Amino acid sequence: NEQLLIPNFEFRAATPFIDAPANVDLNIGVAPGGSSGASEIIATLPPVKLKPGETYVAIANGVLNPGDFAANPDGRDTAFQLFVKAMAREQAMDMAAVEFFALHGATDAPTVDVIARDVATLVDNAAYGDITDYLSVPPASYTLDVTPGNDNETIVASYTADLSGLAGGAAVVFASGFLTPGANQDGAAFGLFAALPTGDVVAFEPITTARLQVIHNSADPAARSVDIYVNEQLL
């Protein structure tokens, strides 16, 4: 409503939970950082009305000019908008668990699954803009595999999600950035992140290596001692 709420809000940052007016239309505009007033707003979102006593998470997502970026593979609208989750949680309902919902927020990424390796599928067939229900998991460290929604054998990316210290906590897990930065003005690359109720944002660490043991078991006398090269580099 033309009053500055959050100044200089950085990409992949989050506020803590704050009090916001309820039962009134909230007209939300976005201006460049360091703006001098509402006259500099470059994007206006549809009015939002919050219910008294309710708790929400609002995630600003998308791009200002979709024609300047790669189209969404599923035909989803990638224009700048707010994705809102009602009945949000500032802590877990089960204090022995970690509870979170997930948002597919990568505009150029297709429908995906997110699988906790050797545990369970956490996100099933989520397209851009989809928000899951709350999920409850034991506090532990997980390997998360991102796969196409129709092909769980092809792992697009893997991440370590250490939730071992978050018992009783709640979070928002969001896919962020571009799968193909080169087709999207060299914007930030795809990643998985978790926003905590405190406003802290944690990046899940990408896994880029595997464990390997090599055994030389060729009895050919001509191969008694060999050098092994991988991609023309001596391994």
Short mmCIF file of N, CA and C in Angstrom, two decimals, residues 12 24 51-52 68 92 94 100 115 117 125 130 142-144 149-150 164 189 203 222 224:
data_model
loop_
_atom_site.label_atom_id
_atom_site.label_comp_id
_atom_site.label_asym_id
_atom_site.label_seq_id
_atom_site.Cartn_x
_atom_site.Cartn_y
_atom_site.Cartn_z
N ARG A 12 17.23 -14.86 -2.89
CA ARG A 12 17.40 -16.01 -1.98
C ARG A 12 17.57 -15.57 -0.53
N VAL A 24 -7.58 -6.46 5.24
CA VAL A 24 -7.50 -5.29 4.34
C VAL A 24 -6.76 -5.72 3.08
N LYS A 51 -6.20 -13.41 6.50
CA LYS A 51 -7.21 -13.65 7.52
C LYS A 51 -6.62 -13.42 8.91
N PRO A 52 -7.36 -12.81 9.81
CA PRO A 52 -6.87 -12.59 11.18
C PRO A 52 -6.47 -13.90 11.85
N ASP A 68 12.07 -12.66 -22.29
CA ASP A 68 13.53 -12.55 -22.28
C ASP A 68 14.20 -13.79 -21.70
N ALA A 92 7.29 -27.22 14.11
CA ALA A 92 6.66 -28.48 13.77
C ALA A 92 5.51 -28.79 14.73
N ASP A 94 4.79 -31.94 15.34
CA ASP A 94 5.44 -33.05 16.04
C ASP A 94 6.84 -32.60 16.40
N PHE A 100 8.18 -29.63 6.72
CA PHE A 100 8.44 -28.63 5.68
C PHE A 100 7.49 -28.84 4.52
N ILE A 115 13.57 -37.22 -4.38
CA ILE A 115 13.59 -38.50 -3.67
C ILE A 115 14.65 -38.46 -2.59
N ARG A 117 17.06 -40.45 -0.96
CA ARG A 117 17.64 -41.71 -1.43
C ARG A 117 17.51 -42.80 -0.37
N ASN A 125 5.99 -35.49 -8.95
CA ASN A 125 5.41 -34.82 -10.13
C ASN A 125 5.04 -33.37 -9.86
N ASP A 130 4.17 -25.40 -8.31
CA ASP A 130 3.45 -26.32 -7.41
C ASP A 130 4.02 -26.24 -6.00
N TYR A 142 20.04 -36.38 4.87
CA TYR A 142 19.47 -37.08 3.72
C TYR A 142 20.23 -36.72 2.45
N THR A 143 20.26 -37.67 1.53
CA THR A 143 20.68 -37.39 0.16
C THR A 143 19.42 -37.23 -0.67
N LEU A 144 19.27 -36.06 -1.28
CA LEU A 144 18.08 -35.76 -2.09
C LEU A 144 18.45 -35.84 -3.56
N GLY A 149 10.00 -36.10 -13.56
CA GLY A 149 8.83 -36.70 -12.94
C GLY A 149 8.48 -38.06 -13.46
N ASN A 150 8.82 -38.35 -14.72
CA ASN A 150 8.46 -39.64 -15.32
C ASN A 150 9.64 -40.57 -15.47
N SER A 164 19.54 -32.88 10.75
CA SER A 164 19.71 -33.58 12.03
C SER A 164 19.54 -32.65 13.23
N ALA A 189 22.36 -20.38 -11.10
CA ALA A 189 22.13 -21.78 -11.43
C ALA A 189 21.16 -22.43 -10.45
N ALA A 203 21.52 -23.28 2.07
CA ALA A 203 21.70 -23.93 0.77
C ALA A 203 22.03 -25.40 0.99
N ALA A 222 51.32 -57.97 -20.66
CA ALA A 222 51.58 -56.67 -21.27
C ALA A 222 50.93 -55.53 -20.50
N ARG A 224 50.90 -55.47 -17.09
CA ARG A 224 51.29 -55.65 -15.69
C ARG A 224 51.21 -54.35 -14.91
#
